[in-house]
Structures are given as C-alpha cells and as structure tokens.
Coordinates of C-alpha atoms in Angstrom, one line a residue:
X1017 CA 12.2 9.0 -4.4
X1018 CA 8.7 10.3 -4.2
X1019 CA 6.4 11.8 -6.8
X1020 CA 3.3 13.8 -5.7
X1021 CA 0.3 14.7 -7.9
X1022 CA -2.4 17.1 -6.6
X1023 CA -5.9 17.4 -7.9
X1024 CA -9.2 19.0 -6.9
X1025 CA -8.5 22.7 -7.2
X1026 CA -10.9 25.1 -8.8
X1027 CA -13.1 28.1 -8.5
X1028 CA -15.7 28.4 -5.7
X1029 CA -17.8 31.1 -4.1
X1030 CA -17.2 32.2 -0.6
X1031 CA -18.8 29.8 1.9
X1032 CA -18.4 26.9 -0.5
X1033 CA -16.3 23.7 -0.2
X1034 CA -13.5 22.0 -2.1
X1035 CA -11.6 18.7 -1.5
X1036 CA -8.0 18.5 -2.6
X1037 CA -6.2 15.2 -3.1
X1038 CA -2.6 14.3 -3.4
X1039 CA -1.4 10.9 -4.5
X1040 CA 2.2 9.7 -3.8
X1041 CA 4.3 7.1 -5.6
X1042 CA 7.8 5.9 -5.4
X1043 CA 8.1 4.6 -1.8
X1044 CA 6.0 3.3 1.1
X1045 CA 3.3 5.9 1.8
X1046 CA 2.9 5.0 5.4
X1047 CA 6.4 6.1 6.2
X1048 CA 5.7 9.7 5.1
X1049 CA 4.5 12.7 6.9
X1050 CA 2.3 14.7 4.5
X1051 CA 1.6 18.4 4.4
X1052 CA -0.3 21.0 2.6
X1053 CA 1.1 24.5 2.0
X1054 CA -0.2 27.4 0.0
X1055 CA 1.2 30.5 -1.7
X1056 CA -0.6 33.6 -2.9
X1057 CA 1.0 36.0 -5.4
X1058 CA 3.6 38.2 -3.7
X1059 CA 3.6 36.2 -0.5
X1060 CA 5.8 33.5 1.0
X1061 CA 4.7 29.9 1.0
X1062 CA 2.8 29.2 4.3
X1063 CA 1.8 26.0 6.1
X1064 CA -1.8 24.9 6.0
X1065 CA -2.1 21.4 7.5
X1066 CA -0.1 18.3 8.1
X1067 CA -0.5 14.6 9.1
X1068 CA 2.0 12.1 10.3
X1069 CA 2.3 8.7 8.6
X1070 CA 2.7 6.5 11.7
X1071 CA 0.4 7.7 14.4
X1072 CA -1.9 9.9 12.3
X1073 CA -1.3 13.1 14.4
X1074 CA -2.6 16.2 12.6
X1075 CA -1.9 19.9 13.0
X1076 CA -3.4 22.9 11.2
X1077 CA -2.6 26.6 11.0
X1078 CA -4.8 28.9 13.1
X1079 CA -6.2 30.5 10.0
X1080 CA -7.9 27.3 8.9
X1081 CA -8.7 25.5 12.1
X1082 CA -12.4 24.5 12.2
X1083 CA -12.7 24.9 8.5
X1084 CA -10.1 22.5 6.9
X1085 CA -9.6 18.9 7.7
X1086 CA -6.6 16.7 6.6
X1087 CA -6.9 13.0 6.2
X1088 CA -5.1 10.1 4.5
X1089 CA -6.1 6.9 2.8
X1090 CA -3.1 4.6 3.1
X1091 CA -4.6 1.9 0.9
X1092 CA -4.7 4.5 -2.0
X1093 CA -1.4 6.3 -1.1
X1094 CA -3.5 9.5 -0.9
X1095 CA -3.9 12.5 1.4
X1096 CA -6.9 14.8 1.3
X1097 CA -7.6 18.3 2.4
X1098 CA -11.3 19.0 2.9
X1099 CA -11.9 22.7 2.8
X1100 CA -15.2 24.1 4.0
X1101 CA -16.5 27.7 4.6
X1102 CA -14.0 29.0 2.1
X1103 CA -13.0 32.7 2.2
X1104 CA -11.5 34.9 -0.5
X1105 CA -8.3 35.1 1.6
X1106 CA -7.9 31.3 1.0
X1107 CA -7.2 32.0 -2.6
X1108 CA -3.7 30.6 -3.5
X1109 CA -1.8 27.8 -5.2
X1110 CA -1.9 24.8 -2.9
X1111 CA 1.0 22.4 -2.7
X1112 CA 1.3 18.9 -1.4
X1113 CA 4.5 18.0 0.4
X1114 CA 6.1 14.9 1.9
X1115 CA 9.0 14.2 4.3
X1116 CA 10.6 11.0 5.5
X1117 CA 12.0 12.2 8.8
X1118 CA 10.1 12.6 12.1
X1119 CA 9.9 16.1 13.5
X1120 CA 8.0 17.5 16.5
X1121 CA 6.7 20.4 14.4
X1122 CA 4.9 20.5 11.1
X1123 CA 5.2 24.0 9.7
X1124 CA 8.7 24.4 8.3
X1125 CA 9.0 24.1 4.6
X1126 CA 12.7 23.1 4.8
X1127 CA 11.7 19.8 6.7
X1128 CA 9.8 18.5 3.6
X1129 CA 11.7 16.6 1.0
X1130 CA 9.3 16.3 -1.9
X1131 CA 6.7 18.7 -3.5
X1132 CA 3.9 18.5 -6.0
X1133 CA 3.3 21.0 -8.8
X1134 CA 0.5 22.8 -7.1
X1135 CA -3.2 23.2 -7.8
X1136 CA -5.0 26.6 -8.0
X1137 CA -7.8 27.4 -5.5
X1138 CA -9.8 30.6 -6.2
X1139 CA -12.5 31.8 -3.9
X1140 CA -14.8 34.6 -5.2
X1141 CA -16.6 37.0 -2.9

C-alpha cells in the first residue's frame, strides 16, 4: 500500500548535523503517522521520533530530545528528521516507518505497517 524511500544519510563528525528525508507513495500521505527508528549492529531497533498525520503531534526518545526535530511536508509527501549536535552513539541505520491506525503511543515497532530500506548515519569522534 505504501512505499517509503529514505535519503540524507552519510558520514559526519561529532557535533555536526544531517537531515534525513523520507518520501511516501501509494496512498494519502496525510492519513499516515510517520516515524523514525534506528538500529546499530548487535542491538534491537529503537524508536527515535514520530509525527501524527492529522494533528501534527510529535514525540521523541529521551536520547535525542533537544537535538533531533521531526517535521513533515504534506505537499511533497515527505517527512524529515533534522539531526543536530550528533554524537558517536547516534551511529546506526535509520529507518523510516508509517502506520495507518491511530495509537496513543509512538514507540512500538509492531504498530507500524510499512518500512523503508534504511539509510546509514555514521558519526565520527
């Protein structure tokens, strides 16, 4: 139903910034809650940040609050993750996700229906 394509990953020094983008196709974008997750080698996939499609409510993990900002451009069917003050522990593959149903919480991977292929973010010390 939905195809997701991420872009914007790369290599950056600690303290630098990156902006990730995810473009959705296949259904009405405004009906989707969008999320970003990340996974480092040997770890489970963890929630980073999410945004609802109807009211624009956002929520972010404690580890990135104050540094990462999620936003969406409904005219372009795109969600962004602005990442500032990057740390080496932010290194991971970042995945874009989407869900059609409304949930009170944002953080459960099982509530998301669609996933992108991921984009690598590497932060050097």
